mmCIF file of C-alpha atoms in Angstrom:
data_model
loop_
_atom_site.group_PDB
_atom_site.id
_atom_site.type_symbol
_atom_site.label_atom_id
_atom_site.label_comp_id
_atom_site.label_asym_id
_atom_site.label_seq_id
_atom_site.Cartn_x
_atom_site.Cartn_y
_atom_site.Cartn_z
ATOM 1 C CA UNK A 1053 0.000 0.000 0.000
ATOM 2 C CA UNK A 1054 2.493 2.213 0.757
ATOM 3 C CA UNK A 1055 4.596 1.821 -2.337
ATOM 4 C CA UNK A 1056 1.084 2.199 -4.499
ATOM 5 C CA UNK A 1057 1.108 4.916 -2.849
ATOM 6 C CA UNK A 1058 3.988 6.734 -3.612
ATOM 7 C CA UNK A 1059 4.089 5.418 -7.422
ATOM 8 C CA UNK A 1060 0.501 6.832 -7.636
ATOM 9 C CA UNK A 1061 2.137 10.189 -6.881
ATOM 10 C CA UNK A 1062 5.493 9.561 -8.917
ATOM 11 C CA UNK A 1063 3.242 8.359 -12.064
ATOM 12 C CA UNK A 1064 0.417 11.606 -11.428
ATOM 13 C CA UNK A 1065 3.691 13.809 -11.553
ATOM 14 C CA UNK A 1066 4.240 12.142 -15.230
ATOM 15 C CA UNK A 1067 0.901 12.331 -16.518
ATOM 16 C CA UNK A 1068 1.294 16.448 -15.938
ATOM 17 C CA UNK A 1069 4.958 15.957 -17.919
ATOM 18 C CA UNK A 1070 5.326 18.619 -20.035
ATOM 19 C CA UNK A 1071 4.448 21.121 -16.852
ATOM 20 C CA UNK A 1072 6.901 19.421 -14.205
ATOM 21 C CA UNK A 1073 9.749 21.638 -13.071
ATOM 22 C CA UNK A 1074 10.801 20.073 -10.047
ATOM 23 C CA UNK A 1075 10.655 16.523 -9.770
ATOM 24 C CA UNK A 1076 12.552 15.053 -6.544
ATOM 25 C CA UNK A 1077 12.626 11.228 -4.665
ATOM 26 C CA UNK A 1078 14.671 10.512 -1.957
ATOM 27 C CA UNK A 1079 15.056 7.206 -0.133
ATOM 28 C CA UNK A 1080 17.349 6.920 2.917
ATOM 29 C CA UNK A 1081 17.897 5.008 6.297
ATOM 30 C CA UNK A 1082 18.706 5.945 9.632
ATOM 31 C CA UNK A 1083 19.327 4.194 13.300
ATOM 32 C CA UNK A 1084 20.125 5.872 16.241
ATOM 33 C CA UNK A 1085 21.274 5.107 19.864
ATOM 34 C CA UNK A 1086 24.523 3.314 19.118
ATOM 35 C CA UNK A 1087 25.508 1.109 22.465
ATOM 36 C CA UNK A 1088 28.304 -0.711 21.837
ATOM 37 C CA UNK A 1089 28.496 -0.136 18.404
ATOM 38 C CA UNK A 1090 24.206 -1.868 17.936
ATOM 39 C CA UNK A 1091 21.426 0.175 16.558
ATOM 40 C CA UNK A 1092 18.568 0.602 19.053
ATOM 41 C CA UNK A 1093 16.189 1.700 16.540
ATOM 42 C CA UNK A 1094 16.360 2.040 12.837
ATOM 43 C CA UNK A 1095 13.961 3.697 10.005
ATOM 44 C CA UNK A 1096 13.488 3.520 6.581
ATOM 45 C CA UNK A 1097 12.855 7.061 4.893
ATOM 46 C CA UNK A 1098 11.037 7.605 1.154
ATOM 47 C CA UNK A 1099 10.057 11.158 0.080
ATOM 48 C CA UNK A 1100 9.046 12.533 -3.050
ATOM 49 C CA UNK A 1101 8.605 15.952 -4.104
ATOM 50 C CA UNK A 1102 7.717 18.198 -6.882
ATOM 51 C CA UNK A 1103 6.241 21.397 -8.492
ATOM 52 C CA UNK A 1104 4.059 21.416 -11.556
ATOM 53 C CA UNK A 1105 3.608 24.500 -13.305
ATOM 54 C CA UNK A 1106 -0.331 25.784 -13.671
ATOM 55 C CA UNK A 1107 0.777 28.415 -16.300
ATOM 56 C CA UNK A 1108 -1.600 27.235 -18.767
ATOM 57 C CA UNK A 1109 -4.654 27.853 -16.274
ATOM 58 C CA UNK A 1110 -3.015 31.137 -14.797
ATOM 59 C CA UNK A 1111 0.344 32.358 -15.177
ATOM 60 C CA UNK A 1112 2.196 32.016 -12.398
ATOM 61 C CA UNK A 1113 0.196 29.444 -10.699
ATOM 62 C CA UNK A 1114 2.321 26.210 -8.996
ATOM 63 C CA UNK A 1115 1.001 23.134 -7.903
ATOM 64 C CA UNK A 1116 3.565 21.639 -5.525
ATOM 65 C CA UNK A 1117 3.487 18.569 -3.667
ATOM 66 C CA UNK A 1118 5.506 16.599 -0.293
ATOM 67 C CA UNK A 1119 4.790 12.993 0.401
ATOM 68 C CA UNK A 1120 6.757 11.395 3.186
ATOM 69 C CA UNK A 1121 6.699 8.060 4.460
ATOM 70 C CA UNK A 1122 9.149 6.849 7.641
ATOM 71 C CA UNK A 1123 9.070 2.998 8.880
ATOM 72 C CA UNK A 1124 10.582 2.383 12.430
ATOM 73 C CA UNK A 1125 11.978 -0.661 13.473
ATOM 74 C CA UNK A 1126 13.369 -1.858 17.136
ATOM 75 C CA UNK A 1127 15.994 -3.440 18.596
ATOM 76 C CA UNK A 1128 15.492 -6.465 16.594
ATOM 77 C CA UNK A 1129 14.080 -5.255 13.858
ATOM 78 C CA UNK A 1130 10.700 -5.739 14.466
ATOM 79 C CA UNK A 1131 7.923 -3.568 13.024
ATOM 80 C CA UNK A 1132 8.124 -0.363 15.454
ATOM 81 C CA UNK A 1133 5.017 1.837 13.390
ATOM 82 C CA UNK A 1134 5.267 3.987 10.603
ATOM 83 C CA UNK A 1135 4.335 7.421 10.175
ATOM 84 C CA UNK A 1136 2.697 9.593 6.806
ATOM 85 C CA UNK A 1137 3.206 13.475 6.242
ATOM 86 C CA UNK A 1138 2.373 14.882 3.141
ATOM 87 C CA UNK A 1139 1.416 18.467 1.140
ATOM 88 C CA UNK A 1140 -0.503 19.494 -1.402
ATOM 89 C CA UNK A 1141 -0.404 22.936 -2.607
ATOM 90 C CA UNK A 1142 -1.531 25.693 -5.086
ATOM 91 C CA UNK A 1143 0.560 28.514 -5.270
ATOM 92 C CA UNK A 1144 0.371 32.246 -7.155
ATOM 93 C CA UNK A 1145 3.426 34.416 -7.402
ATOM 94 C CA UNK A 1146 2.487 38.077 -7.125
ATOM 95 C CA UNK A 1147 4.657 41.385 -7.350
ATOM 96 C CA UNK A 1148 4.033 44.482 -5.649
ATOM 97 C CA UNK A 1149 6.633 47.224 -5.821
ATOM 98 C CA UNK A 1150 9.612 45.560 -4.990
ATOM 99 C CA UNK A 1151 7.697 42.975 -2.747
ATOM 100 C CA UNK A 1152 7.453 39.820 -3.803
ATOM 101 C CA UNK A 1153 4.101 37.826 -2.403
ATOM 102 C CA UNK A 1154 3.134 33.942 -2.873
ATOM 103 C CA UNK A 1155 -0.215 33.456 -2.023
ATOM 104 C CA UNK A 1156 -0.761 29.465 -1.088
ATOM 105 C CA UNK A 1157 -3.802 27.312 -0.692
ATOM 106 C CA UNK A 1158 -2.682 23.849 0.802
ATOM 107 C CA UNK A 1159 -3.837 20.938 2.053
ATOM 108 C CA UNK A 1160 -1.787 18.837 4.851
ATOM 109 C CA UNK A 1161 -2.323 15.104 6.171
ATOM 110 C CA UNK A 1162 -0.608 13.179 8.643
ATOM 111 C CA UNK A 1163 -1.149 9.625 10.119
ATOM 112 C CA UNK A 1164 1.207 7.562 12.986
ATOM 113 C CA UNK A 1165 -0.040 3.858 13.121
ATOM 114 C CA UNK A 1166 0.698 1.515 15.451
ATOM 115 C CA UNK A 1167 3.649 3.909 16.678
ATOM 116 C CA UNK A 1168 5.921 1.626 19.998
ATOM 117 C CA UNK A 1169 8.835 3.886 19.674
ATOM 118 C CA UNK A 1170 9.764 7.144 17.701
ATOM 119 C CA UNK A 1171 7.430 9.204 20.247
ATOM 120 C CA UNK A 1172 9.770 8.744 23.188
ATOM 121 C CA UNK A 1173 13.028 8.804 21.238
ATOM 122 C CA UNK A 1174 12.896 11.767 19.999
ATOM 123 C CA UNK A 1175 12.235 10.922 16.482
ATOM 124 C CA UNK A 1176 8.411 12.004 15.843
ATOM 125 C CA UNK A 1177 7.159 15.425 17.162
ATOM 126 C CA UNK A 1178 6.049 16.419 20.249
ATOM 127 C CA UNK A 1179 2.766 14.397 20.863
ATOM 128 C CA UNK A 1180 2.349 13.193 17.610
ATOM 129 C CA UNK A 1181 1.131 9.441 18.811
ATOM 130 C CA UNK A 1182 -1.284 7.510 16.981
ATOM 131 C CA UNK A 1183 -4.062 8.537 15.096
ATOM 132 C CA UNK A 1184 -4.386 11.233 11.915
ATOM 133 C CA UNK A 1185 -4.869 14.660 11.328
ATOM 134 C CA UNK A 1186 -5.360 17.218 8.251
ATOM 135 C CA UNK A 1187 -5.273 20.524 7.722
ATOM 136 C CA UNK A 1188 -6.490 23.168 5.336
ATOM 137 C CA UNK A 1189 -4.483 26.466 5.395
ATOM 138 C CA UNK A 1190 -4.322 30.136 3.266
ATOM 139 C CA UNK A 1191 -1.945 33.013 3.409
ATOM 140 C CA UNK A 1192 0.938 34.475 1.474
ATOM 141 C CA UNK A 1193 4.646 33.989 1.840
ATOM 142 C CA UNK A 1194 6.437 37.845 1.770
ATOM 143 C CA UNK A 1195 9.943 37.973 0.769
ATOM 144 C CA UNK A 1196 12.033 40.926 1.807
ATOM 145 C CA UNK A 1197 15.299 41.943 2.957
ATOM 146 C CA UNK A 1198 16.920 42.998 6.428
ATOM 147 C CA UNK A 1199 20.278 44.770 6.498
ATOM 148 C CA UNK A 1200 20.672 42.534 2.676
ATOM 149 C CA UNK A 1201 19.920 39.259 4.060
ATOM 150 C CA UNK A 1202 16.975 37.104 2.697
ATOM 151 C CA UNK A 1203 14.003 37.180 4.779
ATOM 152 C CA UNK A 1204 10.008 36.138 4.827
ATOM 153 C CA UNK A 1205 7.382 36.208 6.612
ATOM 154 C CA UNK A 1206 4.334 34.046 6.449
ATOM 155 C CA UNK A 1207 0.953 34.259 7.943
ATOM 156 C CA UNK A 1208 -1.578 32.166 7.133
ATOM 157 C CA UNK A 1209 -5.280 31.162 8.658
ATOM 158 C CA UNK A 1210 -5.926 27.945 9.566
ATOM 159 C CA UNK A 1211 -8.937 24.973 9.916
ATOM 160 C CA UNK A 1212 -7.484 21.424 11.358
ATOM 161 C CA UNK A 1213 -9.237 18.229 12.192
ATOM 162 C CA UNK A 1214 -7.140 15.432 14.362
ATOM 163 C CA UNK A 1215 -8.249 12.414 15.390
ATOM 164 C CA UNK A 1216 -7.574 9.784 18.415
ATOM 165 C CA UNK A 1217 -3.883 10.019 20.122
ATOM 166 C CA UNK A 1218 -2.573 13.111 16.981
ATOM 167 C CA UNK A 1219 -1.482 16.292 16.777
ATOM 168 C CA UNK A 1220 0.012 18.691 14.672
ATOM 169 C CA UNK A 1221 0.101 22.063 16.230
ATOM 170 C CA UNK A 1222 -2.329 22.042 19.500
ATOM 171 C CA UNK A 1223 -1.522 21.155 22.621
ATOM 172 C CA UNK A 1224 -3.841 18.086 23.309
ATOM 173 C CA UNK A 1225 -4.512 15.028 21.102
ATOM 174 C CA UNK A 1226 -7.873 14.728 19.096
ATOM 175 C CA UNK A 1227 -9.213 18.364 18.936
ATOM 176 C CA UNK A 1228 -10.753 20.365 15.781
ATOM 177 C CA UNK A 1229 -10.805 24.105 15.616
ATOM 178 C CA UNK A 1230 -8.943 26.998 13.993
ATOM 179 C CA UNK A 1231 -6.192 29.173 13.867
ATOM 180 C CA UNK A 1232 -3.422 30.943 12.337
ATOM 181 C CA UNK A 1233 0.426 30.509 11.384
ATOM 182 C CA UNK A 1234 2.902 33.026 11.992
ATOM 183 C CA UNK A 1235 6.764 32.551 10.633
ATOM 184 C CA UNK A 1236 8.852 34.464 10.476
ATOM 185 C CA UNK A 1237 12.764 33.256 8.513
ATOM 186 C CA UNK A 1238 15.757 34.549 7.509
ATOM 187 C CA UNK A 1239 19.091 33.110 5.896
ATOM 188 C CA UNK A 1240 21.957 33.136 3.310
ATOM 189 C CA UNK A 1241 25.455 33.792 2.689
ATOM 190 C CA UNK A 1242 28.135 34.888 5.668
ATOM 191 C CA UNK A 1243 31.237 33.555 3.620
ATOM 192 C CA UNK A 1244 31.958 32.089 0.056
ATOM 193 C CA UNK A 1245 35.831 31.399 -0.991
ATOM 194 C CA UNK A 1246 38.053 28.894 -2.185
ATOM 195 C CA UNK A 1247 38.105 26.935 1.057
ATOM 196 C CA UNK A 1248 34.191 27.002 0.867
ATOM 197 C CA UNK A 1249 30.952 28.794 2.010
ATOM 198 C CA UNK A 1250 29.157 29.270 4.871
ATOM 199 C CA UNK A 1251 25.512 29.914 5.107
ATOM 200 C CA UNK A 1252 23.039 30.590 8.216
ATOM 201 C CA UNK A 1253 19.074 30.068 8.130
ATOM 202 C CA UNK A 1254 16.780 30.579 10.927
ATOM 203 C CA UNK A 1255 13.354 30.267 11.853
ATOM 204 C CA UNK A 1256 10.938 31.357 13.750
ATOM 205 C CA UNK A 1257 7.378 29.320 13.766
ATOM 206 C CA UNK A 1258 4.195 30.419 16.093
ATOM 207 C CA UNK A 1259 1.641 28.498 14.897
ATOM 208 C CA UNK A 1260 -2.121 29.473 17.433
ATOM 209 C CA UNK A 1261 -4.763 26.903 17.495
ATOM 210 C CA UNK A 1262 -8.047 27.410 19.053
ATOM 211 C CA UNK A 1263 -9.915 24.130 18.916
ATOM 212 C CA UNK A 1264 -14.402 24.213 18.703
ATOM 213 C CA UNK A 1265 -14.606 21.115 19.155
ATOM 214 C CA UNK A 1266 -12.999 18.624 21.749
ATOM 215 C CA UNK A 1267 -14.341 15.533 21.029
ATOM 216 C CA UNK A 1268 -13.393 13.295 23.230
ATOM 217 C CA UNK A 1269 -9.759 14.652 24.196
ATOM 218 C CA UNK A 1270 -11.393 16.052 27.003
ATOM 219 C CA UNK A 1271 -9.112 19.693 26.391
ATOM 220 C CA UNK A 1272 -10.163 22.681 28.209
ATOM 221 C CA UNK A 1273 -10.146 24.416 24.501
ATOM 222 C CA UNK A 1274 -7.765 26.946 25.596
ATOM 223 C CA UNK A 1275 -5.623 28.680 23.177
ATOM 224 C CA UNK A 1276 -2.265 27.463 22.626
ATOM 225 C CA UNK A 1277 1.024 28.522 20.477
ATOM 226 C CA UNK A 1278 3.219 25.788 19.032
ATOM 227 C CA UNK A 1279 6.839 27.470 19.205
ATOM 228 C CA UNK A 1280 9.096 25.943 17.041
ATOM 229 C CA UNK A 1281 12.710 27.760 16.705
ATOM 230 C CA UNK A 1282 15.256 26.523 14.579
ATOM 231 C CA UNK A 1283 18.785 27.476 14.318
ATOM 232 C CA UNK A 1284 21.082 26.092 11.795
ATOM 233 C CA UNK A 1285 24.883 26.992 10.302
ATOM 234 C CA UNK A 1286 26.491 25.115 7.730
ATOM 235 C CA UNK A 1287 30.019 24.911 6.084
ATOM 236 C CA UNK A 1288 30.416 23.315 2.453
ATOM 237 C CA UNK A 1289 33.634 22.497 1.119
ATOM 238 C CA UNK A 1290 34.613 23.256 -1.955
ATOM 239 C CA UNK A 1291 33.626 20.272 -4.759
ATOM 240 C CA UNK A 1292 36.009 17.890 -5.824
ATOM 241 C CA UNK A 1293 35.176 15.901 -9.035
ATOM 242 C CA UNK A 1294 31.323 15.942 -7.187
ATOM 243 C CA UNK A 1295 32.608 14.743 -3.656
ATOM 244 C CA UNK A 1296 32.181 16.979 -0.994
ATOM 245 C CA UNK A 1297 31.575 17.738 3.317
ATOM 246 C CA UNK A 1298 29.152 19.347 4.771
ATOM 247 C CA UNK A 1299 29.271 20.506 8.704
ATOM 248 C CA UNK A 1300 25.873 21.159 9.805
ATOM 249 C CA UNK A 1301 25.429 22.849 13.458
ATOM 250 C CA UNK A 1302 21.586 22.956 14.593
ATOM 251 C CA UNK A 1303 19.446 24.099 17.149
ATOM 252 C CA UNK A 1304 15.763 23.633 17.893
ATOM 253 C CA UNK A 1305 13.195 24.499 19.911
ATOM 254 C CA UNK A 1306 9.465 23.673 20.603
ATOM 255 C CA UNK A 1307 6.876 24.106 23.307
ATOM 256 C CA UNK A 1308 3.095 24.370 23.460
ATOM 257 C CA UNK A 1309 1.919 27.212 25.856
ATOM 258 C CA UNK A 1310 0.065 25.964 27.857
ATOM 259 C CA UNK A 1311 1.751 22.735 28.739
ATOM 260 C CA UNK A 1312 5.087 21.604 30.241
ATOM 261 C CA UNK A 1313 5.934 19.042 27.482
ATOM 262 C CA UNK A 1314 8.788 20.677 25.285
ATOM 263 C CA UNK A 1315 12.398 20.033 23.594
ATOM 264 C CA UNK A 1316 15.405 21.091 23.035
ATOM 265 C CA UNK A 1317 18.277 19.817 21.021
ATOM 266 C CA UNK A 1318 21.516 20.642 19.582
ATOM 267 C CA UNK A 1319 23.338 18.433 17.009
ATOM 268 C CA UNK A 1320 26.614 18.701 15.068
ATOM 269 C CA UNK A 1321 26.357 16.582 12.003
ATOM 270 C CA UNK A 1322 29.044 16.376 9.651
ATOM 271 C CA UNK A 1323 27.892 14.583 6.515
ATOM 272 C CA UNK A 1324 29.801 13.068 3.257
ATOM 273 C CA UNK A 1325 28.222 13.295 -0.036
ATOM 274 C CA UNK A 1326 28.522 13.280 -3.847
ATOM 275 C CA UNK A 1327 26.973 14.754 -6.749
ATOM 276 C CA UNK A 1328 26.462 14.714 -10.152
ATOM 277 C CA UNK A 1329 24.474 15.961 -12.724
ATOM 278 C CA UNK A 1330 23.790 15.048 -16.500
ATOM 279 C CA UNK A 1331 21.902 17.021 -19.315
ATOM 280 C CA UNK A 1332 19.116 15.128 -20.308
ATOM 281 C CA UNK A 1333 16.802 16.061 -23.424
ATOM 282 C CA UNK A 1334 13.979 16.248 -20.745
ATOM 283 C CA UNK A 1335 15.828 18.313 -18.055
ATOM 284 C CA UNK A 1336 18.868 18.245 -15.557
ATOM 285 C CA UNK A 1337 19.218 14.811 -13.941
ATOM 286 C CA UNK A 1338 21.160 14.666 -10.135
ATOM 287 C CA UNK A 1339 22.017 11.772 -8.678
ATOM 288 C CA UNK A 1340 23.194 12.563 -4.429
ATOM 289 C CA UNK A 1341 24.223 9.930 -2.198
ATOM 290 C CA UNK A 1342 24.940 11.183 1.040
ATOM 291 C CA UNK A 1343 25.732 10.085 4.335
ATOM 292 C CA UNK A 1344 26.138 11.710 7.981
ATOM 293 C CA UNK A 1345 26.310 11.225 11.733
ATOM 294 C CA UNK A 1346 25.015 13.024 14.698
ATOM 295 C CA UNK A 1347 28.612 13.347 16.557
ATOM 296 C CA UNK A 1348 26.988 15.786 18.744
ATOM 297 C CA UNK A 1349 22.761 14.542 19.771
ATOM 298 C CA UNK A 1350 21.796 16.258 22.760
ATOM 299 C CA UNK A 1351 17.834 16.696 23.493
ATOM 300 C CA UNK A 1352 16.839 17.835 26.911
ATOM 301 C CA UNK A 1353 13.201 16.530 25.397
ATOM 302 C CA UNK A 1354 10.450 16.190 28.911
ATOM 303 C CA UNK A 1355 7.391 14.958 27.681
ATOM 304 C CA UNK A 1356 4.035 13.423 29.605
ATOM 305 C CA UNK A 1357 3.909 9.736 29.169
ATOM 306 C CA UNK A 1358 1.095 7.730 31.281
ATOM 307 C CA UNK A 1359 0.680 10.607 33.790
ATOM 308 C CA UNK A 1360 4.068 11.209 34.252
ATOM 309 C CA UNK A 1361 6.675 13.354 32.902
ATOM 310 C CA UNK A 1362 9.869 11.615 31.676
ATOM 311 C CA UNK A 1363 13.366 13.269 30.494
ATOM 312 C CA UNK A 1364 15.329 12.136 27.327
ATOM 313 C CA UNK A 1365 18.743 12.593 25.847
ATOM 314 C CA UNK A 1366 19.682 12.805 21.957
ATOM 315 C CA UNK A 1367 20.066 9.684 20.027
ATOM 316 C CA UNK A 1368 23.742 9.430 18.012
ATOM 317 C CA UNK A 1369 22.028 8.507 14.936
ATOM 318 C CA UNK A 1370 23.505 7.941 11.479
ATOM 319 C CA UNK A 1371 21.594 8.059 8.656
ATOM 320 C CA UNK A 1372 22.528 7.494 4.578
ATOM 321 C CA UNK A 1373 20.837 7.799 1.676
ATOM 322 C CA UNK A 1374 20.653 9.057 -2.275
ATOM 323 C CA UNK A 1375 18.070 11.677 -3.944
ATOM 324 C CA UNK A 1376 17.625 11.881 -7.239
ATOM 325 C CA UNK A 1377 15.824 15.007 -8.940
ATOM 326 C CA UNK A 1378 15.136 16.308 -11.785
ATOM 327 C CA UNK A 1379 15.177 20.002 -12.492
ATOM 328 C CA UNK A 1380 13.380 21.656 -15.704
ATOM 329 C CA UNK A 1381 13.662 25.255 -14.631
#
């Protein structure tokens, strides 16, 4: 089922071929918690991605698309749950002045079934057990710049439905209502030279959820932000003959007001990878294999597990993989 899935999306994308731009699929693995030198968990990661150009129906209109599918497995390899993210989108480009506006009407759904680890190791977010959620959501995306850095900011209203043990951006489990996004990012260049470049990015996410209806969650209703703060710097060495190393230093943070769960975590990741590209008659084809390892994992992650509050450190994880895309811009 899943891999129907994702061909159904994959084989869609080719049906609308002559409109692609962006076609990516990446497939990867990762385990974490290395004690002496044995995986404690392990997952198997397929994503694929794309943007379809609408120019036909409206010029400048994008259809773009994000389907994600993660396996977990324990100890001994044993089915540990598996988890679904994915986003549709239809997107306008719009200038004002010298403002530059992209006005998006999406559609997000999520699902975690039969989830017996991920949730306390860190790997899924904050309360995201199991059960399924979607989301419908409309605002623009701003671009701008402060003191010649690129910056946007994106606020967007918001109508959610989760079901049984999910969230996405409330604080309880199982609640519908509305609400609004407000992020706020900023990033690029600090250094570029022959020994390589360094670039910054960071983000700032309040997303406010009001919920009308509590089914049976039993939530007081109360307003609630989800604060999610990301941090990240990364050096890239030059290229050589398509091999190359990344350092990626990263910091993130999320709460819900309102509640006491919330993490923290700060990883160092240096990661190996190689690239190449041909010219195809039907666009540029990459090919990326990558690898990397957390040599710095540390989550000061509390979150409420049968009544009671539990603490948890990072998990070392390693994780390798290979994208392929194909660009027609």
């Amino acid at each position: 089922m899943n891999k129907v899935l994702i061909l159904t999306v994959i084989l869609s994308a080719f049906s609308f071929a002559d409109d692609i731009k962006e076609l990516k699929y990446n497939t990867g693995y990762a385990g974490g918690n290395l004690d002496n030198s044995r995986l404690q968990y392990s997952q198997f990661i397929n994503e694929v991605s794309g943007k379809v150009s609408l120019d036909d129906e409206w010029k400048g209109l994008m259809f773009n698309f994000d389907v994600a599918k993660r396996n977990f497995y324990d100890t001994n390899q044993d089915a540990g749950g598996d988890t679904w993210d994915t986003d549709f989108n239809i997107m306008k480009t719009q200038a004002i002045g010298n403002i530059d506006m992209e006005w998006t009407l999406g559609f997000k759904y999520g699902n975690s079934d039969n989830m017996k680890i991920g949730y306390l190791d860190g790997l899924v977010p904050l309360k995201q057990l199991n059960g399924h959620g979607y989301e419908f959501y409309f605002g623009p995306t701003i671009a701008f710049k402060i003191f010649g850095q690129e910056a946007s900011f994106t606020p967007r209203a918001v109508y959610y439905n989760d079901s049984d043990k999910y969230t996405r951006d409330y604080k309880d489990q199982g609640t519908e209502g509305i609400g609004g996004d407000f992020d706020l990012a900023v990033g690029g260049s600090l250094a570029e030279g022959r020994f390589g470049g360094l670039t910054y990015g960071v983000q700032l996410n309040n997303h406010l959820r009001k919920p009308t209806n509590a089914k049976a969650s039993g939530s007081d209703k109360n307003n609630s932000v989800y604060l999610n703060y990301i941090a990240i710097l990364t050096y890239s060495s030059p290229r050589y003959y398509g091999f190359g190393f990344d350092l990626n230093v990263f910091n993130q943070w999320e709460k819900f007001t309102g509640d006491e769960e919330r993490n923290n975590g700060f990883y160092v990741s240096p990661k190996l990878l190689y690239t190449h590209t041909f010219d195809t008659k039907i666009g540029k084809f990459t090919v990326n294999p990558y690898v990397s390892y957390n040599v710095v994992d540390e989550q000061d992650r509390q979150i409420k597990y049968k009544n009671k509050f539990l603490d948890y450190d990072g998990n070392k994880e390693l994780t390798g993989g290979i994208q392929f895309s194909l660009n027609r811009e």
